[in-house]
C-alpha positions as CSV (number, residue, x, y, z in Angstrom):
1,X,0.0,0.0,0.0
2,X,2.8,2.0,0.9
3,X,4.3,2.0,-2.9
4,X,0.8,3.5,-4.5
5,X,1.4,6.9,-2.9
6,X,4.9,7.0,-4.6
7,X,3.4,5.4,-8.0
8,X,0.7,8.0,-7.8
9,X,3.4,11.1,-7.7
10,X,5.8,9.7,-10.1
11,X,2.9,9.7,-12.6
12,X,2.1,13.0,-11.6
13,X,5.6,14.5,-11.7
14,X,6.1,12.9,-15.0
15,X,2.6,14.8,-16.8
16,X,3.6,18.0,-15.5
17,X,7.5,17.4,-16.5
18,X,6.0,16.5,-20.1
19,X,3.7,19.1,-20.3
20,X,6.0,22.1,-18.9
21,X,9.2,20.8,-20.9
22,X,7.1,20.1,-24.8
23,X,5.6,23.7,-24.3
24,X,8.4,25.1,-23.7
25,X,10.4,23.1,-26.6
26,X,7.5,24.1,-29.0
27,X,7.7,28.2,-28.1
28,X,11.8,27.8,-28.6
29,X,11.3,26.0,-32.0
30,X,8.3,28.4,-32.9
31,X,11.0,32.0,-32.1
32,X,13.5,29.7,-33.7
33,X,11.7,28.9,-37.1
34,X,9.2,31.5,-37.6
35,X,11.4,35.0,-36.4
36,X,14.5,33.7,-37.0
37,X,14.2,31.8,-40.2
38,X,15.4,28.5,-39.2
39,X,12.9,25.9,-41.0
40,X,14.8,22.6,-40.6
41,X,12.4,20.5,-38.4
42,X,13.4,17.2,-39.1
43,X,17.8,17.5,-38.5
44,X,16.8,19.8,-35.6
45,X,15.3,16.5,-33.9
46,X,18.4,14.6,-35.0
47,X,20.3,16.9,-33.1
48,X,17.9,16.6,-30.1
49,X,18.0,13.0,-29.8
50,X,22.0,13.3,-30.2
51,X,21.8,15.5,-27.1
52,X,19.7,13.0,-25.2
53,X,21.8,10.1,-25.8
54,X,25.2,12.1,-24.9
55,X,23.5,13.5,-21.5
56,X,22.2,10.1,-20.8
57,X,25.6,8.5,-21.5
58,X,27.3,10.7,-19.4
59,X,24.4,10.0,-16.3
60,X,25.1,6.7,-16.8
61,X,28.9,7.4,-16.5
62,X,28.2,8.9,-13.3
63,X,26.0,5.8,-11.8
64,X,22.9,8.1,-11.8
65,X,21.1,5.2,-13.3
66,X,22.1,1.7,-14.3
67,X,22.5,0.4,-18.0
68,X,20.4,-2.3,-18.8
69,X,20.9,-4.4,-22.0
70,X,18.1,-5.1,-24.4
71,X,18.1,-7.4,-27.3
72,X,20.0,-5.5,-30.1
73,X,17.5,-6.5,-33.0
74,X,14.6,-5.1,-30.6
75,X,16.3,-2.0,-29.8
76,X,17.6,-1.0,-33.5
77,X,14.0,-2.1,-34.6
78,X,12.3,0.3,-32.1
79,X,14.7,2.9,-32.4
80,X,14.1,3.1,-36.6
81,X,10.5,2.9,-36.5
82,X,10.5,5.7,-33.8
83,X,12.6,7.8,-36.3
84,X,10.8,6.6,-39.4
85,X,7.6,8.3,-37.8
86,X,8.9,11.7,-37.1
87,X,10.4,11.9,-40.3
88,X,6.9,10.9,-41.9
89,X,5.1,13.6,-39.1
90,X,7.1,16.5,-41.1
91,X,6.7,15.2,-44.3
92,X,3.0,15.2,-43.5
93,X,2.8,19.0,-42.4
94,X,4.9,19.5,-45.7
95,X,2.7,18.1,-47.9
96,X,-0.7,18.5,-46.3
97,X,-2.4,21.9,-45.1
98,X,-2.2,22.7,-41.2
99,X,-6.1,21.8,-41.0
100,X,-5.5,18.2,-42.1
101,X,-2.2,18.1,-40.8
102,X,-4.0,18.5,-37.3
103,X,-6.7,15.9,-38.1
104,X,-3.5,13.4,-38.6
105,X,-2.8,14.3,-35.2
106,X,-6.1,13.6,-33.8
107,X,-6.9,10.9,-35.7
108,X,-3.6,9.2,-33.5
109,X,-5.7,8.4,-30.7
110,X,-8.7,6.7,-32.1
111,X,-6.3,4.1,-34.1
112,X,-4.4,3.3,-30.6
113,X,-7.2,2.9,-29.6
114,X,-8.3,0.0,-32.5
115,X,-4.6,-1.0,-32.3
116,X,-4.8,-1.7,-28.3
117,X,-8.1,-4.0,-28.5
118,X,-7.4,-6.0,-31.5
119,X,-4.1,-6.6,-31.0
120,X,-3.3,-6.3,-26.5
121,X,-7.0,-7.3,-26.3
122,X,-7.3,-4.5,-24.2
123,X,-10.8,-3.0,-23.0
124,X,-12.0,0.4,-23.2
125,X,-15.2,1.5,-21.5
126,X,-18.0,3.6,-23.0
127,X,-17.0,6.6,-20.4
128,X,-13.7,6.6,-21.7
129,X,-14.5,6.5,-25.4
130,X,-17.4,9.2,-24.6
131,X,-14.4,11.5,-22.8
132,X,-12.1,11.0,-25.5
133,X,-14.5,11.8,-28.3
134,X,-15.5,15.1,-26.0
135,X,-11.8,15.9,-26.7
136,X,-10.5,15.3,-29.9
137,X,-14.3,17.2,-30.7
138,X,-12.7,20.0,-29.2
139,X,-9.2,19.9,-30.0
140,X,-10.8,19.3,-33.6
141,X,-13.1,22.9,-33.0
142,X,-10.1,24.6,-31.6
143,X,-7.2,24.2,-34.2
144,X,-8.9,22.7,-37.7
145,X,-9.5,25.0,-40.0
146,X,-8.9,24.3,-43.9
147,X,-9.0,20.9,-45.0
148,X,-7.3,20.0,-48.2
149,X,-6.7,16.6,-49.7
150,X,-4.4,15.0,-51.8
151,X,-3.2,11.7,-52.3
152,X,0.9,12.0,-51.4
153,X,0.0,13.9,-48.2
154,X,-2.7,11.4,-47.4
155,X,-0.4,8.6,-47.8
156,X,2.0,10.0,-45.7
157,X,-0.5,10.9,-43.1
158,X,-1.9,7.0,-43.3
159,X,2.1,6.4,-42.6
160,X,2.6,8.7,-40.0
161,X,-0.3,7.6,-38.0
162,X,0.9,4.2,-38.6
163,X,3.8,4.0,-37.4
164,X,3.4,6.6,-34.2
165,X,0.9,4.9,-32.9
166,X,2.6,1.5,-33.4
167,X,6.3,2.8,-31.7
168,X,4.4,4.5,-28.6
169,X,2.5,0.9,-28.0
170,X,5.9,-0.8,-28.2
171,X,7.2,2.0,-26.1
172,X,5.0,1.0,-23.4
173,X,5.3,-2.6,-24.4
174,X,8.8,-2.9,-23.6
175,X,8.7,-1.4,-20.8
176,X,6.5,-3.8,-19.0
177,X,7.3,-7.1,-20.4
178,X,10.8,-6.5,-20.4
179,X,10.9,-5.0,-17.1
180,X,13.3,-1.5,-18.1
181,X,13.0,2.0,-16.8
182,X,12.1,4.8,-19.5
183,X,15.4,6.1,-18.7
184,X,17.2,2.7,-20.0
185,X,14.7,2.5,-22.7
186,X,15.7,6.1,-23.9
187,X,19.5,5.3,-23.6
188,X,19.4,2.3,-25.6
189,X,17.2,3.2,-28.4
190,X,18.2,7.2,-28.8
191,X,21.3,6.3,-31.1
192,X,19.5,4.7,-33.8
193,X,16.9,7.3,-33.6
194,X,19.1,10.3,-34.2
195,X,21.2,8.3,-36.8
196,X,18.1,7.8,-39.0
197,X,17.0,10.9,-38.4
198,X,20.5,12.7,-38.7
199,X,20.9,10.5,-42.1
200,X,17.3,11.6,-43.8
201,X,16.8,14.8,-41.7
202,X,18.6,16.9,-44.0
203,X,17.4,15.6,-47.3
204,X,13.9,16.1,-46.1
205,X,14.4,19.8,-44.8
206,X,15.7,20.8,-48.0
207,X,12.6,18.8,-50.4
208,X,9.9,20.5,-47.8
209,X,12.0,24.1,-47.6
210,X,14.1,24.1,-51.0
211,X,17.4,25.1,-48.2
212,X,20.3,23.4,-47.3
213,X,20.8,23.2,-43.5
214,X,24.6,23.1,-44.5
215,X,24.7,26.6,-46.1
216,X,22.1,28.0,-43.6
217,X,24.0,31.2,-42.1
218,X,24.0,30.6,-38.3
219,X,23.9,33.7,-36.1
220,X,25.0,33.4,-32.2
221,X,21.5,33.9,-31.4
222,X,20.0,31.5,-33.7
223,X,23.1,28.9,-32.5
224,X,21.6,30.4,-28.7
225,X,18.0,29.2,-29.4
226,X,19.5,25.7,-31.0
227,X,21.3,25.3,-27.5
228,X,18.1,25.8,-26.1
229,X,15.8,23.9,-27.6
230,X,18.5,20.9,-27.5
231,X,18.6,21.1,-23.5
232,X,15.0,21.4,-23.4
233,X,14.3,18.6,-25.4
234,X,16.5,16.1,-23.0
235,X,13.2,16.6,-20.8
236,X,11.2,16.3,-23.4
237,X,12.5,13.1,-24.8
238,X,12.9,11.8,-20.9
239,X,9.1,12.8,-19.8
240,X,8.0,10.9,-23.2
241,X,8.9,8.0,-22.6
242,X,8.4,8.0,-18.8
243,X,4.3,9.0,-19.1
244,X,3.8,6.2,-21.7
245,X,5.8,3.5,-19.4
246,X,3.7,4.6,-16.3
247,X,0.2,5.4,-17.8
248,X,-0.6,4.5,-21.2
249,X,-0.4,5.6,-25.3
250,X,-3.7,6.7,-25.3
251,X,-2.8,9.0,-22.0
252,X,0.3,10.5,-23.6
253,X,-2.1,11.6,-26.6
254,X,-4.8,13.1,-24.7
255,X,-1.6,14.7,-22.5
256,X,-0.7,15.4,-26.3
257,X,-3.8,17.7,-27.0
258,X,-3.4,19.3,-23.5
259,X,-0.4,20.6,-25.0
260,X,-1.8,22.1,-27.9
261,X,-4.7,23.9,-25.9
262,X,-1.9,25.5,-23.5
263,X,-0.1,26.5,-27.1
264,X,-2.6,27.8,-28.7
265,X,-3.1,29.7,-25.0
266,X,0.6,31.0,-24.6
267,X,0.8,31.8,-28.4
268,X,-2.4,34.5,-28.1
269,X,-0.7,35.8,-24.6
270,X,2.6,36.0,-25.5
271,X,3.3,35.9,-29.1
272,X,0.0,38.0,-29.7
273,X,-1.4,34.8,-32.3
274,X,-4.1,35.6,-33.7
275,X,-7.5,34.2,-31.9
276,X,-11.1,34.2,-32.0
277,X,-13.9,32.7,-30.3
278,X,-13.8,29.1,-31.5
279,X,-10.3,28.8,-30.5
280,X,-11.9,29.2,-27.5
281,X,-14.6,27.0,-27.0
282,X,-12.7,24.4,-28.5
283,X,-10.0,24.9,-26.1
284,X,-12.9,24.6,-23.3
285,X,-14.6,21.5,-24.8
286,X,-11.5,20.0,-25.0
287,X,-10.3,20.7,-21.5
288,X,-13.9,19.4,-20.1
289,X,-13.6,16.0,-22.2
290,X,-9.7,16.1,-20.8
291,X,-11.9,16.0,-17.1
292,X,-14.0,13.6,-17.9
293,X,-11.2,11.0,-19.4
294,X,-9.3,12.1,-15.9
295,X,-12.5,11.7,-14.0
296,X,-13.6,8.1,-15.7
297,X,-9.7,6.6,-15.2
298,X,-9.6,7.5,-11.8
299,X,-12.6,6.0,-10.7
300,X,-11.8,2.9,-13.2
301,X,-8.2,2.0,-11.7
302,X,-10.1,2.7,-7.8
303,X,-12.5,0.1,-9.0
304,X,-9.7,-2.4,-10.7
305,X,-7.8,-1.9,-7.1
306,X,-10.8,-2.6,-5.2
307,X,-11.1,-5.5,-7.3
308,X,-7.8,-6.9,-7.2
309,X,-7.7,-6.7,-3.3
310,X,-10.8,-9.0,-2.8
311,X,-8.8,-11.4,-5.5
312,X,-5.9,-10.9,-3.1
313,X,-7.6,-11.8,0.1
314,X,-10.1,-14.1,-1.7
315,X,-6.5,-16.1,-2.8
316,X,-4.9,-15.3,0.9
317,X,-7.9,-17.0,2.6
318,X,-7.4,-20.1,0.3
319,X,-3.9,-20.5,0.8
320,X,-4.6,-20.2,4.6
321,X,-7.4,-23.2,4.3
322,X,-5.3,-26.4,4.2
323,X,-3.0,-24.9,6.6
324,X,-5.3,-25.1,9.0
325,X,-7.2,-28.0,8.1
326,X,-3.6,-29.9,8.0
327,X,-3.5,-28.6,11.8
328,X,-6.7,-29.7,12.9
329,X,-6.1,-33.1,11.0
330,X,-2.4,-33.3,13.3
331,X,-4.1,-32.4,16.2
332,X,-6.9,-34.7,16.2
333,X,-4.2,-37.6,15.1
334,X,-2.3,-36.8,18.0
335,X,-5.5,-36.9,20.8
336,X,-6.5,-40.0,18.8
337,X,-3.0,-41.7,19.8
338,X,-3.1,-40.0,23.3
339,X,-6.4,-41.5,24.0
340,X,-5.1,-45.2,22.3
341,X,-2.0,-45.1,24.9
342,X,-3.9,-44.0,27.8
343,X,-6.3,-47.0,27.2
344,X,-3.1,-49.5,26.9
């Protein structure tokens, strides 16, 4: 009992760390690409995940956390599918408009969702479904705007959707089954990460911007806000993978649109965005259906606890039985020999 208090905080700590750190890392990138003109997304993340591993390495170096190994062809595996989809994620917003580029986003959760019961056989109540389409309504109301369609950037999106949903399942997967820390996970896997993406990051910068991040004149405060958003995205990368090892996918992407409300938010007040009334009731529908999937989990896992303690003691009081009837039986045998001898 002792351990759920702890559980409860580190859960805790972890959303706000992931929340605080990716709106942070998204008002850097947005002062870095929009005012000072740099546009390249994809080697940017490269050089993220690069940081990551090399702050990591050198915490490990230290003994703040212990190594552990993974099985190589699991680890590269994970590591390029979790590259694959950021690459595809900017290739999307390249070739799609922002309005559909934000359905692709949305659309994330529902397909966990259909990934998690066909394939974990995992169950999802109608509260939860209700809470989550509340959400995605609103997140929908708050930032779609134009939708236009054609087939590349549809592809891509299909892709993108794809294979995120697929790497944060197997994020969480590992995890669990194979017993490591979001901290180990991250070690292991951020090398191949930032080598695919350090490999195809600058070829797709320059076919979605027509610039080469080589020739790219770098200022000391554009190399200032690169600094930046690298040490930011340490926390970024860490409180990833640590909200999807303690909660769930589907959690992290409802976390996800959190973000985007509190964007949209920060852009208005402090970048003076421009925003009208339904970015505001979408940002309130969509912090309402955010309650009620909060609301409907907590009472769910208070409900699975309450049901795995009568298991408990129902499986206690079992194992307790033949002790005691193996007693009683020694007992009796022994007044049954008393008695015989007495008589003799």
């Amino acid at each position: 009992m002792g351990e759920m208090p702890s559980f409860q905080l580190g859960v805790i700590g972890a959303l706000f760390l992931s929340v605080a750190s990716s709106v942070s890392i998204v008002i850097c990138n947005k002062a870095l690409m929009s005012n000072l003109g740099f546009p390249f997304a994809t080697t940017l993340t490269s050089w993220h995940l690069m940081v990551t591993f090399c702050t990591l390495h050198a915490a490990q170096r230290l003994n703040l956390f212990e190594s552990k190994s993974i099985d190589m062809k699991t680890v590269i595996l994970f590591g390029i599918l979790n590259g694959v989809s950021i690459g595809l994620l900017n290739l999307s917003l390249g070739f799609n408009s922002i309005g559909f580029y934000q359905m692709t986003k949305l659309a994330i959760i529902p397909f966990t969702v259909l990934l998690e019961t066909l394939f974990l056989k995992k169950q999802f109540s109608q509260k939860i479904k209700l809470s989550l389409f509340v959400l995605l309504a609103g997140v929908g109301i708050a930032s779609v705007t134009d939708l236009q369609l054609n087939f590349v950037g549809t592809v891509l999106s299909l892709l993108a959707i794809i294979t995120t949903c697929v790497g944060q399942i197997l994020t969480s997967t590992i995890q669990k089954r194979l017993n490591v820390s979001s901290t180990q996970l991250l070690y292991q896997s951020a090398p191949f990460q930032a080598a695919i993406l350090f490999v195809s990051g600058p070829v797709v910068d320059q076919f979605l911007t027509r610039k080469n991040v080589f020739a790219h004149k770098y200022s000391s405060v554009v190399l200032a806000f690169i600094i930046l958003s690298c040490i930011i995205s340490v926390s970024v990368n860490f409180s990833t993978f640590m909200v999807i090892g303690k909660t769930s996918p589907v959690t992290y992407q409802v976390l996800g649109h959190l973000k985007t409300c509190l964007v949209l938010g920060f852009g208005y007040t402090l970048l003076h965005d421009p925003f009208t009334v339904r970015n505001i009731i979408g940002i309130l529908v969509a912090i309402f259906g955010m309650g009620l999937y909060s609301y409907f989990c907590v009472q769910e896992n208070k409900k699975k606890q309450s049901v795995d303690l009568s298991l408990a003691s129902q499986m206690k009081d079992r194992d307790n039985t033949p002790i005691v009837s193996m007693q009683d039986k020694e007992i009796s045998h022994e007044a049954r020999k008393s008695t015989k001898n007495s008589l003799v």
